[in-house]
PDB file of C-alpha atoms in Angstrom:
ATOM      1  CA  MET A 183    -229.641 -14.754  86.836  1.00 45.00           C
ATOM      2  CA  ARG A 184    -230.846 -15.235  90.593  1.00 39.00           C
ATOM      3  CA  LYS A 185    -228.645 -11.942  91.084  1.00 43.00           C
ATOM      4  CA  VAL A 186    -230.458 -10.082  88.226  1.00 41.00           C
ATOM      5  CA  CYS A 187    -233.872 -11.006  89.644  1.00 42.00           C
ATOM      6  CA  ILE A 188    -232.868  -9.923  93.152  1.00 37.00           C
ATOM      7  CA  ALA A 189    -231.767  -6.591  91.672  1.00 42.00           C
ATOM      8  CA  LEU A 190    -235.069  -6.189  89.747  1.00 40.00           C
ATOM      9  CA  ALA A 191    -237.128  -6.943  92.680  1.00 40.00           C
ATOM     10  CA  ARG A 192    -235.145  -3.963  94.813  1.00 39.00           C
ATOM     11  CA  VAL A 193    -236.109  -1.194  92.074  1.00 40.00           C
ATOM     12  CA  ARG A 194    -239.207   0.320  90.644  1.00 39.00           C
ATOM     13  CA  ILE A 195    -239.240  -0.376  87.100  1.00 45.00           C
ATOM     14  CA  THR A 196    -241.982  -0.467  84.420  1.00 54.00           C
ATOM     15  CA  HIS A 197    -243.023  -3.665  83.067  1.00 56.00           C
ATOM     16  CA  HIS A 198    -241.929  -2.455  79.562  1.00 58.00           C
ATOM     17  CA  LYS A 199    -238.379  -1.870  81.019  1.00 60.00           C
ATOM     18  CA  ILE A 200    -238.231  -5.323  82.538  1.00 56.00           C
ATOM     19  CA  LEU A 201    -238.846  -6.976  79.328  1.00 55.00           C
ATOM     20  CA  LEU A 202    -236.414  -4.885  77.422  1.00 54.00           C
ATOM     21  CA  PHE A 203    -233.703  -5.607  80.289  1.00 55.00           C
ATOM     22  CA  LEU A 204    -234.359  -9.344  80.004  1.00 51.00           C
ATOM     23  CA  TYR A 205    -234.503  -9.163  75.923  1.00 51.00           C
ATOM     24  CA  CYS A 206    -230.944  -7.476  76.236  1.00 52.00           C
ATOM     25  CA  LEU A 207    -229.816  -9.905  78.793  1.00 50.00           C
ATOM     26  CA  LEU A 208    -230.658 -13.206  76.593  1.00 48.00           C
ATOM     27  CA  ALA A 209    -231.145 -12.177  73.094  1.00 48.00           C
ATOM     28  CA  PRO A 210    -228.131  -9.768  71.793  1.00 50.00           C
ATOM     29  CA  SER A 211    -226.385 -12.814  70.430  1.00 46.00           C
ATOM     30  CA  LEU A 212    -229.071 -13.816  68.433  1.00 45.00           C
ATOM     31  CA  LEU A 213    -230.096 -10.572  66.821  1.00 48.00           C
ATOM     32  CA  SER A 214    -227.931 -11.012  63.861  1.00 50.00           C
ATOM     33  CA  ALA A 215    -229.701 -14.110  63.061  1.00 58.00           C
ATOM     34  CA  GLN A 216    -233.070 -12.616  63.269  1.00 78.00           C
ATOM     35  CA  PRO A 217    -235.055 -12.099  60.017  1.00 90.00           C
ATOM     36  CA  ALA A 218    -236.102  -8.665  59.127  1.00 96.00           C
ATOM     37  CA  VAL A 219    -239.413  -7.476  60.446  1.00 97.00           C
ATOM     38  CA  ILE A 220    -242.345  -5.266  59.309  1.00 98.00           C
ATOM     39  CA  SER A 221    -245.304  -3.710  61.328  1.00 98.00           C
ATOM     40  CA  ILE A 222    -248.152  -2.204  59.338  1.00 98.00           C
ATOM     41  CA  ILE A 223    -250.876   0.043  60.857  1.00 98.00           C
ATOM     42  CA  LEU A 224    -254.196   0.714  59.309  1.00 98.00           C
ATOM     43  CA  ASP A 225    -255.692   4.131  60.131  1.00 98.00           C
ATOM     44  CA  ASP A 226    -259.061   5.788  60.250  1.00 98.00           C
ATOM     45  CA  MET A 227    -260.742   2.773  61.567  1.00 98.00           C
ATOM     46  CA  GLY A 228    -264.084   2.968  63.075  1.00 98.00           C
ATOM     47  CA  GLY A 229    -266.347   4.653  60.648  1.00 96.00           C
ATOM     48  CA  HIS A 230    -267.255   1.674  58.354  1.00 96.00           C
ATOM     49  CA  LEU A 231    -268.107  -1.733  59.394  1.00 97.00           C
ATOM     50  CA  ASP A 232    -267.418  -3.894  56.109  1.00 95.00           C
ATOM     51  CA  ALA A 233    -264.142  -2.555  55.501  1.00 96.00           C
ATOM     52  CA  ALA A 234    -263.010  -2.849  59.135  1.00 97.00           C
ATOM     53  CA  ARG A 235    -264.033  -6.468  59.120  1.00 95.00           C
ATOM     54  CA  ARG A 236    -262.221  -7.045  56.263  1.00 97.00           C
ATOM     55  CA  VAL A 237    -259.264  -5.499  57.838  1.00 98.00           C
ATOM     56  CA  LEU A 238    -259.698  -8.197  60.851  1.00 97.00           C
ATOM     57  CA  GLN A 239    -259.444 -11.246  58.621  1.00 97.00           C
ATOM     58  CA  LEU A 240    -256.019  -9.945  57.076  1.00 98.00           C
ATOM     59  CA  PRO A 241    -253.513 -12.818  57.951  1.00 95.00           C
ATOM     60  CA  GLY A 242    -251.066 -11.857  60.943  1.00 95.00           C
ATOM     61  CA  PRO A 243    -251.011  -8.978  63.315  1.00 97.00           C
ATOM     62  CA  VAL A 244    -251.735  -6.037  61.518  1.00 98.00           C
ATOM     63  CA  ALA A 245    -252.519  -3.179  63.947  1.00 98.00           C
ATOM     64  CA  CYS A 246    -255.816  -1.340  63.872  1.00 98.00           C
ATOM     65  CA  SER A 247    -255.813   2.593  64.736  1.00 98.00           C
ATOM     66  CA  PHE A 248    -259.268   3.924  65.669  1.00 98.00           C
ATOM     67  CA  LEU A 249    -260.591   7.499  65.467  1.00 98.00           C
ATOM     68  CA  PRO A 250    -261.850   8.121  69.072  1.00 98.00           C
ATOM     69  CA  LEU A 251    -265.319   9.125  68.296  1.00 98.00           C
ATOM     70  CA  ALA A 252    -266.048   7.246  64.911  1.00 98.00           C
ATOM     71  CA  PRO A 253    -269.646   5.482  65.351  1.00 98.00           C
ATOM     72  CA  TYR A 254    -268.113   1.883  65.435  1.00 98.00           C
ATOM     73  CA  THR A 255    -264.808   2.572  67.183  1.00 98.00           C
ATOM     74  CA  ARG A 256    -265.823   0.865  70.474  1.00 98.00           C
ATOM     75  CA  GLN A 257    -267.518  -2.296  68.750  1.00 98.00           C
ATOM     76  CA  LEU A 258    -264.810  -2.884  66.255  1.00 98.00           C
ATOM     77  CA  ALA A 259    -261.878  -2.411  68.754  1.00 98.00           C
ATOM     78  CA  GLN A 260    -263.438  -4.982  70.835  1.00 98.00           C
ATOM     79  CA  GLU A 261    -263.609  -7.428  67.911  1.00 98.00           C
ATOM     80  CA  ALA A 262    -259.949  -6.384  66.989  1.00 98.00           C
ATOM     81  CA  TYR A 263    -258.819  -7.537  70.310  1.00 98.00           C
ATOM     82  CA  VAL A 264    -260.574 -10.664  70.055  1.00 97.00           C
ATOM     83  CA  GLN A 265    -258.783 -11.228  66.672  1.00 96.00           C
ATOM     84  CA  ASN A 266    -255.366 -10.372  68.163  1.00 95.00           C
ATOM     85  CA  LYS A 267    -255.027  -7.443  66.216  1.00 98.00           C
ATOM     86  CA  GLU A 268    -253.202  -4.522  68.153  1.00 98.00           C
ATOM     87  CA  VAL A 269    -255.322  -1.476  68.968  1.00 98.00           C
ATOM     88  CA  LEU A 270    -254.341   1.940  68.599  1.00 98.00           C
ATOM     89  CA  LEU A 271    -255.809   5.401  69.117  1.00 98.00           C
ATOM     90  CA  HIS A 272    -255.707   7.224  66.008  1.00 98.00           C
ATOM     91  CA  LEU A 273    -255.389  10.595  67.660  1.00 98.00           C
ATOM     92  CA  PRO A 274    -256.780  13.884  65.531  1.00 98.00           C
ATOM     93  CA  MET A 275    -254.405  16.773  65.650  1.00 98.00           C
ATOM     94  CA  GLN A 276    -254.413  20.067  64.137  1.00 97.00           C
ATOM     95  CA  THR A 277    -253.080  20.390  60.682  1.00 96.00           C
ATOM     96  CA  MET A 278    -251.191  23.377  58.968  1.00 94.00           C
ATOM     97  CA  ARG A 279    -253.976  22.908  56.066  1.00 88.00           C
ATOM     98  CA  ASP A 280    -257.174  24.483  56.439  1.00 79.00           C
ATOM     99  CA  ARG A 281    -258.929  21.239  56.872  1.00 84.00           C
ATOM    100  CA  PRO A 282    -261.769  20.323  59.494  1.00 88.00           C
ATOM    101  CA  LEU A 283    -260.576  18.446  62.587  1.00 92.00           C
ATOM    102  CA  ASP A 284    -262.134  15.121  63.426  1.00 92.00           C
ATOM    103  CA  ALA A 285    -264.248  15.063  66.636  1.00 93.00           C
ATOM    104  CA  GLY A 286    -262.033  14.659  69.767  1.00 95.00           C
ATOM    105  CA  GLY A 287    -258.905  16.535  68.181  1.00 97.00           C
ATOM    106  CA  LEU A 288    -256.183  18.241  69.814  1.00 98.00           C
ATOM    107  CA  THR A 289    -255.428  22.027  68.822  1.00 98.00           C
ATOM    108  CA  LEU A 290    -252.813  24.588  69.472  1.00 97.00           C
ATOM    109  CA  ASP A 291    -255.053  27.066  71.162  1.00 96.00           C
ATOM    110  CA  MET A 292    -255.977  24.370  74.167  1.00 98.00           C
ATOM    111  CA  SER A 293    -254.744  25.083  77.546  1.00 98.00           C
ATOM    112  CA  GLU A 294    -252.659  22.225  79.380  1.00 98.00           C
ATOM    113  CA  ALA A 295    -255.795  21.592  81.118  1.00 98.00           C
ATOM    114  CA  VAL A 296    -258.357  21.239  78.403  1.00 98.00           C
ATOM    115  CA  PHE A 297    -255.750  19.250  76.267  1.00 98.00           C
ATOM    116  CA  LEU A 298    -255.347  16.810  79.052  1.00 98.00           C
ATOM    117  CA  GLN A 299    -259.112  16.311  79.586  1.00 98.00           C
ATOM    118  CA  VAL A 300    -259.818  15.897  75.945  1.00 98.00           C
ATOM    119  CA  LEU A 301    -256.793  13.209  75.371  1.00 98.00           C
ATOM    120  CA  ARG A 302    -258.059  11.301  78.350  1.00 98.00           C
ATOM    121  CA  GLU A 303    -261.449  11.261  77.017  1.00 98.00           C
ATOM    122  CA  ASP A 304    -260.028   9.865  73.744  1.00 98.00           C
ATOM    123  CA  ILE A 305    -257.946   7.216  75.328  1.00 98.00           C
ATOM    124  CA  ALA A 306    -261.007   6.230  77.275  1.00 97.00           C
ATOM    125  CA  LYS A 307    -263.245   5.741  74.083  1.00 98.00           C
ATOM    126  CA  VAL A 308    -260.989   2.916  72.574  1.00 98.00           C
ATOM    127  CA  PRO A 309    -260.921  -0.041  74.649  1.00 97.00           C
ATOM    128  CA  HIS A 310    -257.910  -2.184  74.897  1.00 97.00           C
ATOM    129  CA  VAL A 311    -255.793   0.354  73.497  1.00 98.00           C
ATOM    130  CA  SER A 312    -251.946  -0.311  73.452  1.00 97.00           C
ATOM    131  CA  GLY A 313    -250.662   2.710  71.548  1.00 98.00           C
ATOM    132  CA  ILE A 314    -251.380   6.133  69.942  1.00 98.00           C
ATOM    133  CA  ASN A 315    -250.346   7.508  66.509  1.00 98.00           C
ATOM    134  CA  ASN A 316    -251.368  11.030  65.376  1.00 98.00           C
ATOM    135  CA  HIS A 317    -254.179  11.660  62.721  1.00 98.00           C
ATOM    136  CA  MET A 318    -252.934  14.637  60.639  1.00 97.00           C
ATOM    137  CA  GLY A 319    -251.175  16.926  62.749  1.00 96.00           C
ATOM    138  CA  SER A 320    -248.639  18.656  60.798  1.00 97.00           C
ATOM    139  CA  LEU A 321    -249.080  21.720  62.995  1.00 97.00           C
ATOM    140  CA  LEU A 322    -249.361  20.246  66.454  1.00 98.00           C
ATOM    141  CA  THR A 323    -246.663  17.725  66.048  1.00 98.00           C
ATOM    142  CA  GLN A 324    -244.223  20.622  65.499  1.00 98.00           C
ATOM    143  CA  HIS A 325    -244.724  22.005  68.917  1.00 98.00           C
ATOM    144  CA  PRO A 326    -242.680  20.768  71.824  1.00 98.00           C
ATOM    145  CA  GLY A 327    -244.886  22.033  74.620  1.00 98.00           C
ATOM    146  CA  HIS A 328    -248.038  20.020  73.201  1.00 98.00           C
ATOM    147  CA  MET A 329    -245.961  17.157  72.604  1.00 98.00           C
ATOM    148  CA  THR A 330    -244.349  17.116  75.973  1.00 98.00           C
ATOM    149  CA  TRP A 331    -247.942  17.571  77.515  1.00 98.00           C
ATOM    150  CA  LEU A 332    -248.906  14.365  75.211  1.00 98.00           C
ATOM    151  CA  MET A 333    -246.080  12.242  76.302  1.00 98.00           C
ATOM    152  CA  GLN A 334    -246.344  12.948  80.165  1.00 97.00           C
ATOM    153  CA  GLU A 335    -249.665  11.765  80.162  1.00 97.00           C
ATOM    154  CA  MET A 336    -248.976   8.685  78.224  1.00 97.00           C
ATOM    155  CA  GLY A 337    -246.362   7.867  80.504  1.00 95.00           C
ATOM    156  CA  ARG A 338    -249.109   8.180  83.358  1.00 94.00           C
ATOM    157  CA  GLN A 339    -251.091   5.695  81.465  1.00 85.00           C
ATOM    158  CA  GLN A 340    -250.300   1.969  81.385  1.00 75.00           C
ATOM    159  CA  ALA A 341    -247.796   0.775  79.062  1.00 85.00           C
ATOM    160  CA  LEU A 342    -248.730   2.861  75.909  1.00 96.00           C
ATOM    161  CA  PHE A 343    -246.264   3.226  73.034  1.00 98.00           C
ATOM    162  CA  PHE A 344    -246.329   6.252  70.398  1.00 98.00           C
ATOM    163  CA  ILE A 345    -246.006   5.815  66.469  1.00 98.00           C
ATOM    164  CA  ASP A 346    -245.047   9.239  64.696  1.00 98.00           C
ATOM    165  CA  SER A 347    -247.079   9.226  61.832  1.00 98.00           C
ATOM    166  CA  ARG A 348    -244.737  11.964  60.324  1.00 97.00           C
ATOM    167  CA  THR A 349    -247.387  13.827  58.554  1.00 96.00           C
ATOM    168  CA  THR A 350    -244.629  16.552  58.198  1.00 97.00           C
ATOM    169  CA  HIS A 351    -240.865  16.167  57.957  1.00 96.00           C
ATOM    170  CA  SER A 352    -240.637  18.839  60.832  1.00 97.00           C
ATOM    171  CA  SER A 353    -242.415  16.637  63.211  1.00 98.00           C
ATOM    172  CA  ILE A 354    -240.615  16.593  66.675  1.00 98.00           C
ATOM    173  CA  ALA A 355    -243.193  14.129  68.318  1.00 98.00           C
ATOM    174  CA  TYR A 356    -240.687  10.987  68.211  1.00 98.00           C
ATOM    175  CA  ASN A 357    -237.928  13.103  69.674  1.00 98.00           C
ATOM    176  CA  ILE A 358    -240.137  14.276  72.667  1.00 98.00           C
ATOM    177  CA  ALA A 359    -241.314  10.569  73.005  1.00 98.00           C
ATOM    178  CA  GLN A 360    -237.722   9.473  73.361  1.00 97.00           C
ATOM    179  CA  GLU A 361    -237.023  12.554  75.829  1.00 97.00           C
ATOM    180  CA  ASN A 362    -239.966  11.073  78.029  1.00 97.00           C
ATOM    181  CA  ASN A 363    -238.999   7.382  77.616  1.00 96.00           C
ATOM    182  CA  ILE A 364    -242.112   6.429  75.776  1.00 97.00           C
ATOM    183  CA  PRO A 365    -241.787   3.135  73.695  1.00 97.00           C
ATOM    184  CA  SER A 366    -241.966   4.888  70.382  1.00 97.00           C
ATOM    185  CA  ALA A 367    -241.085   4.802  66.501  1.00 98.00           C
ATOM    186  CA  LYS A 368    -241.620   6.588  63.248  1.00 97.00           C
ATOM    187  CA  ARG A 369    -243.395   5.524  60.306  1.00 98.00           C
ATOM    188  CA  ASP A 370    -241.270   4.670  57.392  1.00 98.00           C
ATOM    189  CA  VAL A 371    -243.641   4.204  54.474  1.00 98.00           C
ATOM    190  CA  PHE A 372    -247.252   5.384  53.550  1.00 98.00           C
ATOM    191  CA  LEU A 373    -248.790   2.843  51.503  1.00 98.00           C
ATOM    192  CA  ASP A 374    -251.605   4.389  49.885  1.00 98.00           C
ATOM    193  CA  ASP A 375    -251.069   8.304  49.405  1.00 96.00           C
ATOM    194  CA  GLU A 376    -252.267   7.492  46.079  1.00 96.00           C
ATOM    195  CA  ARG A 377    -255.364   4.829  45.758  1.00 97.00           C
ATOM    196  CA  ASP A 378    -253.855   2.883  42.783  1.00 98.00           C
ATOM    197  CA  VAL A 379    -252.953  -0.854  43.228  1.00 98.00           C
ATOM    198  CA  VAL A 380    -249.736  -0.589  41.252  1.00 98.00           C
ATOM    199  CA  LEU A 381    -248.543   2.011  43.086  1.00 98.00           C
ATOM    200  CA  ILE A 382    -249.482   0.597  46.425  1.00 98.00           C
ATOM    201  CA  GLU A 383    -247.544  -2.712  45.453  1.00 98.00           C
ATOM    202  CA  LYS A 384    -244.353  -0.571  44.884  1.00 98.00           C
ATOM    203  CA  GLN A 385    -245.007   1.137  48.210  1.00 98.00           C
ATOM    204  CA  PHE A 386    -245.087  -2.542  49.905  1.00 98.00           C
ATOM    205  CA  ASP A 387    -241.928  -3.326  47.966  1.00 98.00           C
ATOM    206  CA  ARG A 388    -240.412  -0.151  49.575  1.00 98.00           C
ATOM    207  CA  LEU A 389    -241.465  -1.426  52.856  1.00 98.00           C
ATOM    208  CA  LEU A 390    -239.743  -4.825  52.408  1.00 98.00           C
ATOM    209  CA  ASP A 391    -236.541  -3.113  50.857  1.00 98.00           C
ATOM    210  CA  LEU A 392    -236.316  -1.034  53.998  1.00 98.00           C
ATOM    211  CA  ALA A 393    -236.848  -3.999  56.266  1.00 97.00           C
ATOM    212  CA  ARG A 394    -233.930  -5.883  54.823  1.00 97.00           C
ATOM    213  CA  LYS A 395    -231.672  -2.765  54.956  1.00 97.00           C
ATOM    214  CA  ASN A 396    -232.415  -1.735  58.480  1.00 96.00           C
ATOM    215  CA  GLY A 397    -233.848  -4.805  60.008  1.00 96.00           C
ATOM    216  CA  HIS A 398    -237.216  -3.326  60.760  1.00 96.00           C
ATOM    217  CA  ALA A 399    -239.755  -0.990  58.987  1.00 98.00           C
ATOM    218  CA  ILE A 400    -243.170   0.269  59.589  1.00 98.00           C
ATOM    219  CA  ALA A 401    -245.975   1.175  57.202  1.00 98.00           C
ATOM    220  CA  ILE A 402    -249.444   3.080  57.599  1.00 98.00           C
ATOM    221  CA  GLY A 403    -252.303   2.520  55.036  1.00 98.00           C
ATOM    222  CA  HIS A 404    -256.160   2.834  55.200  1.00 98.00           C
ATOM    223  CA  PRO A 405    -258.873   0.326  54.742  1.00 98.00           C
ATOM    224  CA  TYR A 406    -259.189   1.147  51.344  1.00 98.00           C
ATOM    225  CA  PRO A 407    -260.604  -1.622  48.970  1.00 98.00           C
ATOM    226  CA  GLU A 408    -257.130  -1.041  46.818  1.00 98.00           C
ATOM    227  CA  THR A 409    -254.845  -1.386  49.923  1.00 98.00           C
ATOM    228  CA  LEU A 410    -256.633  -4.429  51.295  1.00 98.00           C
ATOM    229  CA  ALA A 411    -256.617  -6.226  48.061  1.00 98.00           C
ATOM    230  CA  VAL A 412    -252.832  -5.692  47.862  1.00 98.00           C
ATOM    231  CA  LEU A 413    -252.355  -6.546  51.634  1.00 98.00           C
ATOM    232  CA  GLU A 414    -254.596  -9.715  51.408  1.00 97.00           C
ATOM    233  CA  ARG A 415    -252.200 -11.112  48.632  1.00 97.00           C
ATOM    234  CA  ARG A 416    -248.779  -9.720  50.044  1.00 97.00           C
ATOM    235  CA  LEU A 417    -248.961 -10.673  53.385  1.00 97.00           C
ATOM    236  CA  SER A 418    -249.740 -14.464  52.756  1.00 94.00           C
ATOM    237  CA  GLN A 419    -246.685 -14.573  50.481  1.00 94.00           C
ATOM    238  CA  LEU A 420    -244.320 -13.070  52.995  1.00 95.00           C
ATOM    239  CA  SER A 421    -240.865 -15.219  52.979  1.00 87.00           C
ATOM    240  CA  LYS A 422    -239.289 -16.544  56.287  1.00 88.00           C
ATOM    241  CA  LYS A 423    -236.831 -13.888  55.890  1.00 92.00           C
ATOM    242  CA  ILE A 424    -239.364 -11.005  56.480  1.00 97.00           C
ATOM    243  CA  ARG A 425    -242.032 -11.452  59.086  1.00 97.00           C
ATOM    244  CA  LEU A 426    -245.025  -9.352  59.958  1.00 98.00           C
ATOM    245  CA  VAL A 427    -244.896  -8.627  63.937  1.00 97.00           C
ATOM    246  CA  PRO A 428    -246.820  -6.483  66.335  1.00 97.00           C
ATOM    247  CA  LEU A 429    -245.745  -3.262  66.822  1.00 98.00           C
ATOM    248  CA  ASN A 430    -244.907  -3.838  70.366  1.00 95.00           C
ATOM    249  CA  LYS A 431    -242.475  -6.264  69.414  1.00 96.00           C
ATOM    250  CA  LEU A 432    -240.748  -4.305  66.780  1.00 97.00           C
ATOM    251  CA  LEU A 433    -240.401  -1.535  69.341  1.00 96.00           C
ATOM    252  CA  LEU A 434    -238.690  -3.876  71.930  1.00 91.00           C
ATOM    253  CA  MET A 435    -236.223  -5.394  69.185  1.00 83.00           C
ATOM    254  CA  HIS A 436    -235.507  -1.633  67.686  1.00 71.00           C
ATOM    255  CA  GLU A 437    -234.515  -0.716  71.526  1.00 75.00           C
ATOM    256  CA  VAL A 438    -232.174  -3.497  71.679  1.00 69.00           C
ATOM    257  CA  ALA A 439    -230.786  -2.612  68.278  1.00 61.00           C
ATOM    258  CA  ASP A 440    -230.106   0.949  69.420  1.00 59.00           C
ATOM    259  CA  LEU A 441    -228.619  -0.119  72.785  1.00 59.00           C
ATOM    260  CA  GLU A 442    -226.462  -2.605  70.918  1.00 56.00           C
ATOM    261  CA  GLU A 443    -225.104   0.345  68.658  1.00 53.00           C
ATOM    262  CA  GLN A 444    -224.708   2.604  71.661  1.00 53.00           C
ATOM    263  CA  LYS A 445    -222.446   0.001  73.395  1.00 58.00           C
ATOM    264  CA  LYS A 446    -220.362  -0.518  70.032  1.00 55.00           C
ATOM    265  CA  TRP A 447    -219.867   3.231  69.891  1.00 52.00           C
ATOM    266  CA  GLN A 448    -218.811   3.408  73.543  1.00 56.00           C
ATOM    267  CA  THR A 449    -216.532   0.537  73.220  1.00 56.00           C
ATOM    268  CA  SER A 450    -214.961   2.252  70.116  1.00 56.00           C
ATOM    269  CA  LEU A 451    -214.029   5.184  72.205  1.00 56.00           C
ATOM    270  CA  TYR A 452    -211.604   3.077  74.413  1.00 52.00           C
ATOM    271  CA  PRO A 453    -208.728   1.365  72.902  1.00 51.00           C
ATOM    272  CA  SER A 454    -208.059  -2.165  73.897  1.00 48.00           C
ATOM    273  CA  HIS A 455    -205.414  -3.124  76.309  1.00 45.00           C
ATOM    274  CA  ARG A 456    -203.379  -4.775  73.516  1.00 44.00           C
ATOM    275  CA  ALA A 457    -203.559  -1.794  71.421  1.00 43.00           C
ATOM    276  CA  VAL A 458    -202.495   0.569  74.284  1.00 41.00           C
ATOM    277  CA  LYS A 459    -199.436  -1.888  74.924  1.00 41.00           C
ATOM    278  CA  ASN A 460    -198.564  -1.745  71.274  1.00 35.00           C
TER     279      ASN A 460
END
């Protein structure tokens, strides 16, 4: 362990990568024994005080994603941080549909300089921000140049992660994030495409099924009364076999699992000494 610490001290490495390295060093043998994990993001925060404060009372580390120029974003992001809820920037991006873009939005016709200026202003509007997910963006998330500008700027910011909301199956945002070494993941389930309690319950069940199958899953919803009614009930009923965790922890576990898979794949390419001898 002393040699590991000396090696880390001799190289420049990000805080996230140090945590990942130590997690890989100490935890792989425990991965199979860990319960499945879920993370939940509630989008479009910052516009309504009552709904947001109901979100902040939800049990567990539900992530709150704030529109940069919504009227109560700064105030509610502060309150979310105090309540140990992760704070995200819900970054408006141009959509393929003819739909008005929220203030602070990024568009395809922006030059790199304007794009980065708007992005930096948006990040600065959300105190305690730890990550970004896209609001709309079915057009912009398909364009590698603009997504590269985004991820490169995120790399210059401190410890930001990216969640691809996947508002289109053609999104390449997650792939570009991975290419730029940004901690990242993709949304697995939309909880409330339809504001119906029965359908939201079914989507929550789908979230749990995916977590059992894959070890982890991410859901996105909104602070609708119907969604909050389901979450208030279901989050308090989670079994010990499925845990609600912050996104940053799920991302770390996800990276460890990926590294373990890569290790198995690389090992499978080379026969053992016994197999060669036989």
